[in-house]
Coordinates of C-alpha atoms and ligand atoms in Angstrom, one line a residue:
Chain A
X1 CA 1.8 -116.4 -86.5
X2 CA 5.3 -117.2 -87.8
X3 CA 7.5 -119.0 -85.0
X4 CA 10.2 -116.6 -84.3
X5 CA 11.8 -117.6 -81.4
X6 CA 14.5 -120.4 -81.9
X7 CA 15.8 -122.9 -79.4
X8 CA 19.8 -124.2 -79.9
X9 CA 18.3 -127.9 -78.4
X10 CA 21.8 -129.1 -77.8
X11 CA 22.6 -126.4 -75.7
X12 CA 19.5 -126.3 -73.4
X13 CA 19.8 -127.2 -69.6
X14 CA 16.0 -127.8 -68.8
X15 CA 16.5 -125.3 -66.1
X16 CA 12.3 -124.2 -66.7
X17 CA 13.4 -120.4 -66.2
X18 CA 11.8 -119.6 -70.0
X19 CA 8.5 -121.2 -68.8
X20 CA 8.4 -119.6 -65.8
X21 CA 8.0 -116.1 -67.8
X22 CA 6.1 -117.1 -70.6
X23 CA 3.3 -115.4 -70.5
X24 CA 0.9 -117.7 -72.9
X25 CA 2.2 -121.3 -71.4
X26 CA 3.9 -121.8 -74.8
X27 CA 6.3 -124.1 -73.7
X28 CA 6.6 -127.7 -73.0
X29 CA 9.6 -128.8 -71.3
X30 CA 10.0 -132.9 -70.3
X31 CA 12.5 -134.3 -68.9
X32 CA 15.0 -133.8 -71.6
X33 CA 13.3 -132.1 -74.4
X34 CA 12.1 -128.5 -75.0
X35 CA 9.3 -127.1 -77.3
X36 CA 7.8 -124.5 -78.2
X37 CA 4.3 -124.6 -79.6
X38 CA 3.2 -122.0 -82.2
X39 CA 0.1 -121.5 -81.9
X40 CA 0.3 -120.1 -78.3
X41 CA 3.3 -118.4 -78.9
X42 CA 3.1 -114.3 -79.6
X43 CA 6.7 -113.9 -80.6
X44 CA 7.2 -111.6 -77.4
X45 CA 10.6 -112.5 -76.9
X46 CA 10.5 -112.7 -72.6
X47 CA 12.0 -116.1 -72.6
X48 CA 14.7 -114.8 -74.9
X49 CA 16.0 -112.6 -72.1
X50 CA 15.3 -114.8 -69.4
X51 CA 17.2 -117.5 -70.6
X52 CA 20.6 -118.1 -68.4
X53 CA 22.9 -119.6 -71.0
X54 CA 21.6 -118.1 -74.7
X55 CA 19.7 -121.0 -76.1
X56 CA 16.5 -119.0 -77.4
X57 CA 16.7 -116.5 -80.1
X58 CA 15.0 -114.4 -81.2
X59 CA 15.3 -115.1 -85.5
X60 CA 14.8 -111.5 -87.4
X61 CA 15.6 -113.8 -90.8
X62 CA 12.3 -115.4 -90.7
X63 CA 10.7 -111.9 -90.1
X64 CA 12.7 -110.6 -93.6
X65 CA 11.5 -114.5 -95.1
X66 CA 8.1 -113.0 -94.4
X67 CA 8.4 -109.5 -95.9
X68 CA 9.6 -111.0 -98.7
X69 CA 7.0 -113.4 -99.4
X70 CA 4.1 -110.7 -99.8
Chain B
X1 CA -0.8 -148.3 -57.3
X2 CA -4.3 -147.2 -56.8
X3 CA -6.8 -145.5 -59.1
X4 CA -7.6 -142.8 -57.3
X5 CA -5.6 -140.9 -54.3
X6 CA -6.6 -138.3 -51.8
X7 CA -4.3 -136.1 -52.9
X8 CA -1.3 -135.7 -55.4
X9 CA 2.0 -133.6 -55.2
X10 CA 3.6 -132.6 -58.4
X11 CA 7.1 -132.2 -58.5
X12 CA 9.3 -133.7 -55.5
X13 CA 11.4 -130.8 -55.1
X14 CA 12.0 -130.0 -51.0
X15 CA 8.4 -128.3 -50.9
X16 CA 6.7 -131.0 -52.6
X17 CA 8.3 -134.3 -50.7
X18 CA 7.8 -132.0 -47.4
X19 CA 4.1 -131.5 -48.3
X20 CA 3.8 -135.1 -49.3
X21 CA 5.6 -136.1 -45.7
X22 CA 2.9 -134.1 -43.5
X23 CA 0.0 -135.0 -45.4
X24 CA 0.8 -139.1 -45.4
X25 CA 2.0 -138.6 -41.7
X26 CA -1.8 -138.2 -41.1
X27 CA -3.0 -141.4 -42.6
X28 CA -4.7 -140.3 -46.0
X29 CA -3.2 -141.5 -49.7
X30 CA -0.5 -139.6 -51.3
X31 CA 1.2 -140.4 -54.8
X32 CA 4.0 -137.6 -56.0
X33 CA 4.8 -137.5 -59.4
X34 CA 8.0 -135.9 -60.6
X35 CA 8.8 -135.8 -64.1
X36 CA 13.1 -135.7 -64.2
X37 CA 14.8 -139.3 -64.0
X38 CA 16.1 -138.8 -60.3
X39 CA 14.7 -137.0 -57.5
X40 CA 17.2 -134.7 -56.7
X41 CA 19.1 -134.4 -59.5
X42 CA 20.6 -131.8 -61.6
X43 CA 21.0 -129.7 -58.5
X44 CA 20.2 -126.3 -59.5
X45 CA 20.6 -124.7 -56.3
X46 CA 23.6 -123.0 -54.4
X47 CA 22.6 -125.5 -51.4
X48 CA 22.9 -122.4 -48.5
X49 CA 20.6 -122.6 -46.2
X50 CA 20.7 -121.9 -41.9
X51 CA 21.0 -125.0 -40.3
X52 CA 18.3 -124.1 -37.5
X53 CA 15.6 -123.9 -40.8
X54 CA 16.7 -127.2 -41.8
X55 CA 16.5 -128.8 -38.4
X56 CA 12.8 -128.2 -38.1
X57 CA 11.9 -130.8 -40.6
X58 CA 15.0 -133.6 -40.4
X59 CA 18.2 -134.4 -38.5
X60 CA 21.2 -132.9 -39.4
X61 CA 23.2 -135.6 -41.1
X62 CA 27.0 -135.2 -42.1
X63 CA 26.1 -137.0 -45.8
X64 CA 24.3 -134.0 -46.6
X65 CA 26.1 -131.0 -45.1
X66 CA 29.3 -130.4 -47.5
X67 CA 30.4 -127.4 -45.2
X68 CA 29.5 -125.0 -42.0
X69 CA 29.6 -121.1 -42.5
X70 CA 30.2 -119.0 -39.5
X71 CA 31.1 -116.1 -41.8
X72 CA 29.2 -113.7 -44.2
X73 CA 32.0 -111.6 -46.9
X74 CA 30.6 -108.4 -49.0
X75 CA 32.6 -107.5 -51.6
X76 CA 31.4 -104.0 -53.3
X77 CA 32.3 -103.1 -57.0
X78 CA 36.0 -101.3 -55.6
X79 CA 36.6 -104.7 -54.2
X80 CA 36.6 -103.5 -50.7
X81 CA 35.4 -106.6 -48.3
X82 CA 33.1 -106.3 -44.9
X83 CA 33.5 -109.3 -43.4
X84 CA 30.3 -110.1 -40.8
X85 CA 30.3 -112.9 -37.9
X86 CA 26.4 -114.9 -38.7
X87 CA 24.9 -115.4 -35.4
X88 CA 23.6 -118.4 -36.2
X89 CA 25.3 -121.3 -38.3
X90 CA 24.9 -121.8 -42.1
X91 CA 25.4 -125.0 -43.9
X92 CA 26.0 -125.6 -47.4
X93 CA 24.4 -129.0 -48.7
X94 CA 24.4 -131.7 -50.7
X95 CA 21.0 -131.2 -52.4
X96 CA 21.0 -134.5 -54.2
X97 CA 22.0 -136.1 -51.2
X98 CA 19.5 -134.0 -49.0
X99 CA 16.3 -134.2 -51.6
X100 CA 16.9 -138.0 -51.4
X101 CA 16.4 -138.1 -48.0
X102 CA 13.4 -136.0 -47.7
X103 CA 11.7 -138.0 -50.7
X104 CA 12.7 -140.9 -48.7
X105 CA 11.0 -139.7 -45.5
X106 CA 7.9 -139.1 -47.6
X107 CA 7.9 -142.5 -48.8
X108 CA 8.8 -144.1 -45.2
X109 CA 5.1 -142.1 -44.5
X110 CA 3.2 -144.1 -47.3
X111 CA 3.6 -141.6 -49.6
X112 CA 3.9 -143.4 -53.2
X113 CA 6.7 -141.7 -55.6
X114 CA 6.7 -142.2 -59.6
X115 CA 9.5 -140.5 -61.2
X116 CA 10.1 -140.0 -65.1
X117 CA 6.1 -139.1 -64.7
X118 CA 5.7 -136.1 -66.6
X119 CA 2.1 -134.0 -65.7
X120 CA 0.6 -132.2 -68.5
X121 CA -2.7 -131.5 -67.5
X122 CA -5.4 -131.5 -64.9
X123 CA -8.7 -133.2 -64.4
X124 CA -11.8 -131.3 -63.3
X125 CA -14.8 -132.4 -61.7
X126 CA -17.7 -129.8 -61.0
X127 CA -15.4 -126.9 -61.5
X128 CA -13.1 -128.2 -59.1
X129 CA -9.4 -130.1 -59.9
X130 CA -9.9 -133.9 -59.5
X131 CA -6.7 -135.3 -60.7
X132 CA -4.0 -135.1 -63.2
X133 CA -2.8 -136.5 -66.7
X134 CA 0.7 -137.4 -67.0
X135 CA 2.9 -138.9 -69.8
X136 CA 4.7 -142.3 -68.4
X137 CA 7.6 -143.6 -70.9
X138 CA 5.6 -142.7 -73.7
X139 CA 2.0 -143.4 -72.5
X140 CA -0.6 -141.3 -71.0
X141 CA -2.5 -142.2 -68.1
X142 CA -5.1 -140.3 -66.0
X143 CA -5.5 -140.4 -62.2
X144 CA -8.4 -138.9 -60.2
X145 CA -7.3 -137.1 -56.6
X146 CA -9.4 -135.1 -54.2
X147 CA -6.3 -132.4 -53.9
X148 CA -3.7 -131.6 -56.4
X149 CA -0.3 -129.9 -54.9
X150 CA 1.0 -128.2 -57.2
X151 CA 5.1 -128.2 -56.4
X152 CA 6.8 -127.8 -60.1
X153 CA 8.5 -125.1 -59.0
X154 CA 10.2 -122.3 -61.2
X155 CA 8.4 -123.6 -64.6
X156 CA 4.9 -124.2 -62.6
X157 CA 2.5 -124.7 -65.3
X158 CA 0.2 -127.2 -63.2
X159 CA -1.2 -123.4 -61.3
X160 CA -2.0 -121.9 -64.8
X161 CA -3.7 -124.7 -65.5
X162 CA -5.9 -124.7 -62.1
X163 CA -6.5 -121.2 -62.8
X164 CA -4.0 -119.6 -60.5
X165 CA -1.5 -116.9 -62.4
X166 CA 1.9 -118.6 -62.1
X167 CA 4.0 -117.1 -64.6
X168 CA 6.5 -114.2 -63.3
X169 CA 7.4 -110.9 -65.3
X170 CA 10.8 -111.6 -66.8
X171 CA 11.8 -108.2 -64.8
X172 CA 11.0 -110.2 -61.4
X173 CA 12.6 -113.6 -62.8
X174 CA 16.7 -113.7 -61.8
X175 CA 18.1 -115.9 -64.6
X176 CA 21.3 -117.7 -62.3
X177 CA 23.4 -119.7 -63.8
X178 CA 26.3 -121.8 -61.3
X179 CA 29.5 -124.1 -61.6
X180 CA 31.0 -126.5 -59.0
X181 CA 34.6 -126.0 -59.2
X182 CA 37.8 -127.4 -57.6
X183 CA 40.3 -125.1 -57.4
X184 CA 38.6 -122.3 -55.5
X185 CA 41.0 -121.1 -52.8
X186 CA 38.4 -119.3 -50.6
X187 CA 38.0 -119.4 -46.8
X188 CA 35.8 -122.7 -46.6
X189 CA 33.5 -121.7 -43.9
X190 CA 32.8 -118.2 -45.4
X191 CA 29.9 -117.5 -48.0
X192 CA 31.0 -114.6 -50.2
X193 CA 29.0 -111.9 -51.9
X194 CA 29.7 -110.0 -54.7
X195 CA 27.7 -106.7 -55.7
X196 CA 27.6 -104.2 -58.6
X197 CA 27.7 -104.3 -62.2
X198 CA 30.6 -105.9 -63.1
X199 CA 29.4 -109.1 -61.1
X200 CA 25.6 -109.2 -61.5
X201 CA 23.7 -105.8 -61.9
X202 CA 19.9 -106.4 -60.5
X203 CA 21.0 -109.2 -58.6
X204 CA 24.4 -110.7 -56.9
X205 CA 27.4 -113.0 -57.4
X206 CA 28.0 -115.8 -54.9
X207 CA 31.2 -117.8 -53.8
X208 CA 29.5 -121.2 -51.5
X209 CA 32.5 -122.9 -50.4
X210 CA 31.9 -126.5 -50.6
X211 CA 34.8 -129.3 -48.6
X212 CA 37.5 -130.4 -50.3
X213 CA 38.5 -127.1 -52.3
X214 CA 35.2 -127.1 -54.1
X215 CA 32.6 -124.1 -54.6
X216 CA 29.4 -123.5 -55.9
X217 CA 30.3 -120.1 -57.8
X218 CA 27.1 -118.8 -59.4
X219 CA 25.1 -115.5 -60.4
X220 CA 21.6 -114.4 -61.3
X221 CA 20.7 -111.0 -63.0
X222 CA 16.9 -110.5 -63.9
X223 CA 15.5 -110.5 -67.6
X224 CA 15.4 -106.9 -68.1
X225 CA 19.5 -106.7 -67.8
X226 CA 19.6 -110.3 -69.2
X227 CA 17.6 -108.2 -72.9
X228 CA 21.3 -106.8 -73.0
X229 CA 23.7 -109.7 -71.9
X230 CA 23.4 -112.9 -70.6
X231 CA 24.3 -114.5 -67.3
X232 CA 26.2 -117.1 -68.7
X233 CA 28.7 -114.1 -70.0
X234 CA 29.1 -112.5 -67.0
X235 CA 30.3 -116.0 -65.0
X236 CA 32.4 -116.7 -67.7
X237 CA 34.2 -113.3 -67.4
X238 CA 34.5 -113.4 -63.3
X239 CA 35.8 -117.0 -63.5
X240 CA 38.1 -115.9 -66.4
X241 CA 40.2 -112.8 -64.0
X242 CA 39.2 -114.7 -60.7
X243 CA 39.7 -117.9 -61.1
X244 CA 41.6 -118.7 -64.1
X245 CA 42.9 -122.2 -62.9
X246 CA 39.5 -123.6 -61.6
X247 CA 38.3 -126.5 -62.7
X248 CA 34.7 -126.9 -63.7
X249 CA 33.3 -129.9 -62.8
X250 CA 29.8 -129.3 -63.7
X251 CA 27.2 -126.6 -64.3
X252 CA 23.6 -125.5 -64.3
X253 CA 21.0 -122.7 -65.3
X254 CA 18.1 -122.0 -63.6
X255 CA 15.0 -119.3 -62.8
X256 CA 14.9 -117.6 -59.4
X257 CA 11.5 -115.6 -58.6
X258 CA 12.6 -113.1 -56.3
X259 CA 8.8 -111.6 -55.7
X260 CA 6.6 -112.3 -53.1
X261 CA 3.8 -115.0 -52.9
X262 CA 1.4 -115.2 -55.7
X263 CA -1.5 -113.1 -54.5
X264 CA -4.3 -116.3 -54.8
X265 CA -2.2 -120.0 -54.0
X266 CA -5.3 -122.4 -53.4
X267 CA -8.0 -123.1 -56.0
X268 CA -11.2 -124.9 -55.5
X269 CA -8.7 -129.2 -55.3
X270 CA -5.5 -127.7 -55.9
X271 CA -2.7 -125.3 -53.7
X272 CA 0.3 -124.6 -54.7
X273 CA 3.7 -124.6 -52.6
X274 CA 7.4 -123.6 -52.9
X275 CA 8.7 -122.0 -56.1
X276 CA 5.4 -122.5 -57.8
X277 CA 3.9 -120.3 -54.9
X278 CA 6.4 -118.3 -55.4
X279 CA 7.6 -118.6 -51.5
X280 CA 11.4 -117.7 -52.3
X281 CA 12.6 -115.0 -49.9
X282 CA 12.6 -112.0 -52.7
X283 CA 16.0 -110.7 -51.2
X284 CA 18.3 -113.7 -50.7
X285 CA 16.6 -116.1 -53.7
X286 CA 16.7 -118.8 -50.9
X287 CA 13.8 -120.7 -51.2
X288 CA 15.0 -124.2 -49.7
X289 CA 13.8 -123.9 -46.5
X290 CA 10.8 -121.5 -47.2
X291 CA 9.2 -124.1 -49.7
X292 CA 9.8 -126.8 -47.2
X293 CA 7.6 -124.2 -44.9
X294 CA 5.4 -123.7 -47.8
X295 CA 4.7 -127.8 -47.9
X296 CA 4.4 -128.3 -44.3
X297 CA 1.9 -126.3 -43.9
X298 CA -0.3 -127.3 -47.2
X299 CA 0.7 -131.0 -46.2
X300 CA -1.0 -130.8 -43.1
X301 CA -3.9 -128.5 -44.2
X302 CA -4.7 -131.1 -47.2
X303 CA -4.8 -134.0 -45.0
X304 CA -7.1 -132.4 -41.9
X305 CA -9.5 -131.4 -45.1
X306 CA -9.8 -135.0 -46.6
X307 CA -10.3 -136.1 -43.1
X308 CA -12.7 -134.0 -42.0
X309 CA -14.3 -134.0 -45.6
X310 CA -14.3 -130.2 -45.8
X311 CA -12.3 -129.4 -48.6
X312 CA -13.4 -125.8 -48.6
X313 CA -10.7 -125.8 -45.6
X314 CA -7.7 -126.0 -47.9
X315 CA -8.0 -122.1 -48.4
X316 CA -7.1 -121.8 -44.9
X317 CA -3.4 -122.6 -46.1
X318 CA -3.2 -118.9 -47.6
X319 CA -3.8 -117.5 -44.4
X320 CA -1.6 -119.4 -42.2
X321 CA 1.2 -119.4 -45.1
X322 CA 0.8 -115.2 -45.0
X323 CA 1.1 -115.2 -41.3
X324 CA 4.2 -117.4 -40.8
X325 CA 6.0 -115.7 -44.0
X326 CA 4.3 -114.3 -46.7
X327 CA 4.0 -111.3 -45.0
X328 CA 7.6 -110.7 -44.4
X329 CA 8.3 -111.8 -47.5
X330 CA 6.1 -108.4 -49.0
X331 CA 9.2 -107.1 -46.7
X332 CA 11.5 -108.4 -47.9
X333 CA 10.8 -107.6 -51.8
X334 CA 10.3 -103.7 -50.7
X335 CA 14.2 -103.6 -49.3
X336 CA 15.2 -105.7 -52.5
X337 CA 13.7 -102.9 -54.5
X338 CA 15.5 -100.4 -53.2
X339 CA 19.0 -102.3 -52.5
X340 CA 19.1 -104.2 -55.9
X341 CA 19.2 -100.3 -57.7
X342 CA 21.7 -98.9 -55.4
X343 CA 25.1 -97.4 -58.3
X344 CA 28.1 -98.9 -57.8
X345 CA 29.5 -95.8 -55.9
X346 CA 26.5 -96.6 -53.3
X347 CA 27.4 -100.2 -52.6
X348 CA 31.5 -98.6 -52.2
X349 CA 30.2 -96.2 -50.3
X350 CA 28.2 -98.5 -47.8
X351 CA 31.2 -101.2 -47.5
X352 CA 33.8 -98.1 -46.8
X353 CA 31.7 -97.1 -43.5
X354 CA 30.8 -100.5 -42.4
X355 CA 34.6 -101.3 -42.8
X356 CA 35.2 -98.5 -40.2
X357 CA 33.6 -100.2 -37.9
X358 CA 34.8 -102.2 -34.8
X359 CA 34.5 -105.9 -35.2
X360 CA 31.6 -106.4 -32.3
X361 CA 29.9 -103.9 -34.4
X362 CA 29.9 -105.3 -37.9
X363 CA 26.6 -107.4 -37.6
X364 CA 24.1 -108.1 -40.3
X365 CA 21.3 -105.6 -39.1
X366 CA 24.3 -102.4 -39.4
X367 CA 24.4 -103.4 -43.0
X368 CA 21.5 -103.4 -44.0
X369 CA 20.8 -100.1 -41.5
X370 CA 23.8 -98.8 -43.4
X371 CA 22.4 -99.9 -47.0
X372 CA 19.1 -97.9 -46.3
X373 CA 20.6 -94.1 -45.2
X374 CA 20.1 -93.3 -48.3
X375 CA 16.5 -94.5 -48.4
X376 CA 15.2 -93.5 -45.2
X377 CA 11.4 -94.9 -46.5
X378 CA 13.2 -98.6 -46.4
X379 CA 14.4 -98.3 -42.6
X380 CA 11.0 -99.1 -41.0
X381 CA 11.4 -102.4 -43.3
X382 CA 14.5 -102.9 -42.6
X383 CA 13.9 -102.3 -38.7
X384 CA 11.0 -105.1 -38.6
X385 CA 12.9 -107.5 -40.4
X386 CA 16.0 -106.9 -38.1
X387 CA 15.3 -105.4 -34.7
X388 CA 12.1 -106.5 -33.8
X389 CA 10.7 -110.1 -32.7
Ligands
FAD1 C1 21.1 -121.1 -59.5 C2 20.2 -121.2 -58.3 C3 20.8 -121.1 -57.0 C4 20.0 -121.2 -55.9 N1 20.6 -121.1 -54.7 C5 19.8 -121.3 -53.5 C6 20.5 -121.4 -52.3 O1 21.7 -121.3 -52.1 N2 19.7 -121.5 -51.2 C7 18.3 -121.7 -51.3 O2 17.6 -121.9 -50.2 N3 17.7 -121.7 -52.5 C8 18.4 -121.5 -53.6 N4 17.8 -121.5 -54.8 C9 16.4 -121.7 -54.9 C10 16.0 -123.2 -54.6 O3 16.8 -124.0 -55.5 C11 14.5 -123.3 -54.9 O4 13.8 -122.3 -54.2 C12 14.0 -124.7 -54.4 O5 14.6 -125.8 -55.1 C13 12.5 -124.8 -54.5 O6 12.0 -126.0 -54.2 P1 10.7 -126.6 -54.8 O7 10.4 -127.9 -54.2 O8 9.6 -125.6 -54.8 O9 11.0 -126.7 -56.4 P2 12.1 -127.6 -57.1 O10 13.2 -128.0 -56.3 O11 12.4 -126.8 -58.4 O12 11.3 -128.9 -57.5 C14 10.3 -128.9 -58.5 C15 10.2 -130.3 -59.1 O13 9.0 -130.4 -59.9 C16 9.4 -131.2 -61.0 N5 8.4 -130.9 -62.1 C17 8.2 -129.7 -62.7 N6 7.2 -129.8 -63.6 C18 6.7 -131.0 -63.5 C19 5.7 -131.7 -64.2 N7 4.9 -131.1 -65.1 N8 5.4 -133.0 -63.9 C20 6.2 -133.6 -62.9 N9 7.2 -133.0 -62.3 C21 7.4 -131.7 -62.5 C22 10.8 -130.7 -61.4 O14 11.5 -131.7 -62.2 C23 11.4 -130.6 -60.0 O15 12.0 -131.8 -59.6 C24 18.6 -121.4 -56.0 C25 18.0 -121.5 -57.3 C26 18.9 -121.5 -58.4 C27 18.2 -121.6 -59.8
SF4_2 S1 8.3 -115.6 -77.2 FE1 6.9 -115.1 -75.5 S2 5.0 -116.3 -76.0 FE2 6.7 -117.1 -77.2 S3 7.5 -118.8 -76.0 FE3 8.8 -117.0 -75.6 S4 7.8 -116.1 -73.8 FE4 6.3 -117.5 -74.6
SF4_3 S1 15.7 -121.0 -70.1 FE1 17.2 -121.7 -71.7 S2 18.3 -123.4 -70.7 FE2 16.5 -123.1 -69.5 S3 14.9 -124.5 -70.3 FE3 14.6 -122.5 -71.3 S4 15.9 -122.7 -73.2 FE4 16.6 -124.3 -71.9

């Protein structure tokens, strides 16, 4: 599956409230550094909304990329 | 540094340095492990708690109490104020102070403490945890344990892991955000409340008044209205026609689960304890002095299994965590339900007759009496948590 969800990096506080709703454990959060790791991810968007201060997003380009490929 | 420990708290959060305290108190080997640079630090907390709750695991000390509350303020969307005495006596604190101190305490107990430590996975032994991996500057190390405590709180992946369901629905997950501010000409011993949809629908707005002028100003909202707009834009606007000359001197995000306690905390060598327990009180969001509860109890429970060398026994932590809380916690999360939908014109309404009222009569349990005639199915909660003993 196609990563949708985007993180701004720069603007992330490490404050854990998008791991504490992901659902599939798809993200890895160290001290200072945030990822997200595909293959668990489902694209469902929960850490989008949870997110305090608009660092995810939620990227509908990538789903037109993906139309347009096929 | 041993190879192998009796037991191993993640994260050294309040719960986790409280667990770690009572389980070294009792002889056996504790190492905690907490991933972030400093214990302690970036606060992301409002840092109100009772003093009495405090007191039961350390000294009050003036380096960590940055102010006394005598007063409760309610502030409905029309912007009419209840002001209620507390009975007892609030503090606000100085978490990076205060988390210092209880690590410290921990440590003075022989518990070992390895920051920048970051766990990513468990070890297993005959279906049970026996230890964890963790990532030191850029290596990986393994370390074998008889008991895991789990105390990473609001991101808890170390649970999930020791098959316990950790995650929260992003309906039950407040997203807060907070600033510490100068400028914020509030009463200084008065913690202020702020209710309805223009401040934080699903959730509430707080004013904690710290010395010097300072204030933790903050909000949390839960994912569902967070889908629409975020809590960072709702801060920004009340700090924009509230406070336009504050000055922000720094600011933090952070996930509050208001729900009750997971349904299963303890897994064959691992429990769980504060946030990752989910042991916040669902209607305030304080969880402080509840995962400090939280740790005691699995602190003490861990050790007396190790000793005895029953570790079937660490199951008996569920029990006596529902007993002393979890249970009014399931309480608490029913009067949240209702209170948290109330309209606007429902808070308004409830501030305009508690505002009525004489003085002696303005006292916690009339609001929240007050905040249920509407919802006469919420009163017998209401009633236990308030009236009886
Ligand atoms: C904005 C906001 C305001 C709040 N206001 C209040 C308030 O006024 N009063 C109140 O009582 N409560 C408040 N709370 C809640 C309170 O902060 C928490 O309930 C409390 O900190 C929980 O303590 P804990 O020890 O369980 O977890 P934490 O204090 O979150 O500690 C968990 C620790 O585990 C570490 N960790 C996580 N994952 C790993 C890993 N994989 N490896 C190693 N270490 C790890 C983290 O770095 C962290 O140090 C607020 C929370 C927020 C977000
Ligand atoms: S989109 Fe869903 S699955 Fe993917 S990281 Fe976010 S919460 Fe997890
Ligand atoms: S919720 Fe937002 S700020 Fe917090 S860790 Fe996740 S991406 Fe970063």
């Amino acid at each position: 599956m196609v990563l949708l969800i985007e993180i701004i990096p720069d603007k992330c506080d490490f404050c854990g409230c998008c791991v504490g709703v992901c659902p599939e454990d798809a993200i890895e959060l160290k001290e200072a550094e945030i990822k997200i790791i595909e293959e668990l991810c489902t694209n469902c968007s929960k850490c989008v909304w949870s997110c305090p201060i608009e660092v995810l997003k939620f990227n509908f380009d990538k789903t037109a990329g993906k139309k347009n490929e096929k | 540094m041993k190879n192998e420990y009796d037991i191993i708290v993640v994260g050294a959060g309040p719960a986790g340095s409280i667990a770690a305290k009572y389980a070294s108190e009792k002889g056996v080997s504790v190492l905690m492990l907490e991933k972030d640079r400093d214990v302690g630090y970036p606060v992301r907390c409002g840092e109100a708690v009772s003093l009495a709750g405090v007191e039961e695991f350390v000294k009050p000390d003036p380096k960590w109490i940055a102010s006394e509350i005598t007063k409760f303020s309610f502030i409905s969307p029309d912007k009419t104020e209840v002001l209620i005495p507390f009975e007892g006596k609030g503090i606000i604190l100085e978490r990076k102070i205060f988390d210092y101190e209880l690590a410290n305490s921990a440590a003075k107990n022989g518990t070992e403490i390895i920051t920048r430590a970051y766990v990513n996975g468990l070890l297993f032994e005959n279906n049970s945890v026996a230890g964890v991996k963790y990532e030191f500057r850029g290596k990986q190390y393994q370390i074998k344990s008889k008991i895991v405590i789990g105390a990473d709180g609001v991101e808890s992946r170390v649970g999930r892991w020791g098959g316990l369901k950790t995650f929260s629905d992003f309906r039950d997950m407040e997203s807060g955000v907070q600033i510490t501010a100068a400028n914020i000409n509030v009463d200084p011993n008065t913690c202020y409340f702020y209710w309805g949809s223009e401040y934080a629908p699903q959730g509430y707005l707080w004013i904690f008044p710290k010395s010097n002028g300072l204030a933790n100003v903050g909000l949390a909202i839960t994912g569902d209205i967070g889908k629409k707009r975020s809590a960072i834009s709702y801060l920004n606007d009340f700090m924009n026609n509230y406070f336009p000359n504050a000055s922000v001197l720094s600011s933090v995000a952070g996930g509050i689960p208001f729900t009750p306690t997971l349904e299963k905390i303890v897994n064959p060598g691992i429990m769980l304890v504060g946030d990752a327990a989910r042991q916040i009180n669902p209607l305030s969001g304080g969880g402080i002095i509840s995962g400090m509860i939280g740790g005691s109890i699995a602190g003490k429970v861990a050790a007396d299994a190790i000793i005895s060398n029953e570790l079937s026994k660490i199951y008996e932590y569920e029990k006596l965590w529902h007993d002393r809380l979890g249970k009014r916690h399931e309480m608490f999360n029913r009067i949240k339900n209702g209170i948290y939908k109330f309209s606007d014109e429902k808070y308004d309404q409830i501030a305009h007759s508690l505002v009525g009222l004489p003085d002696e009569k303005r006292s916690l349990g009339n609001v929240a009496k007050r905040a249920v005639i509407n919802n006469p199915s919420l009163l017998i909660d209401v009633a236990k948590v308030f009236f009886s003993k």
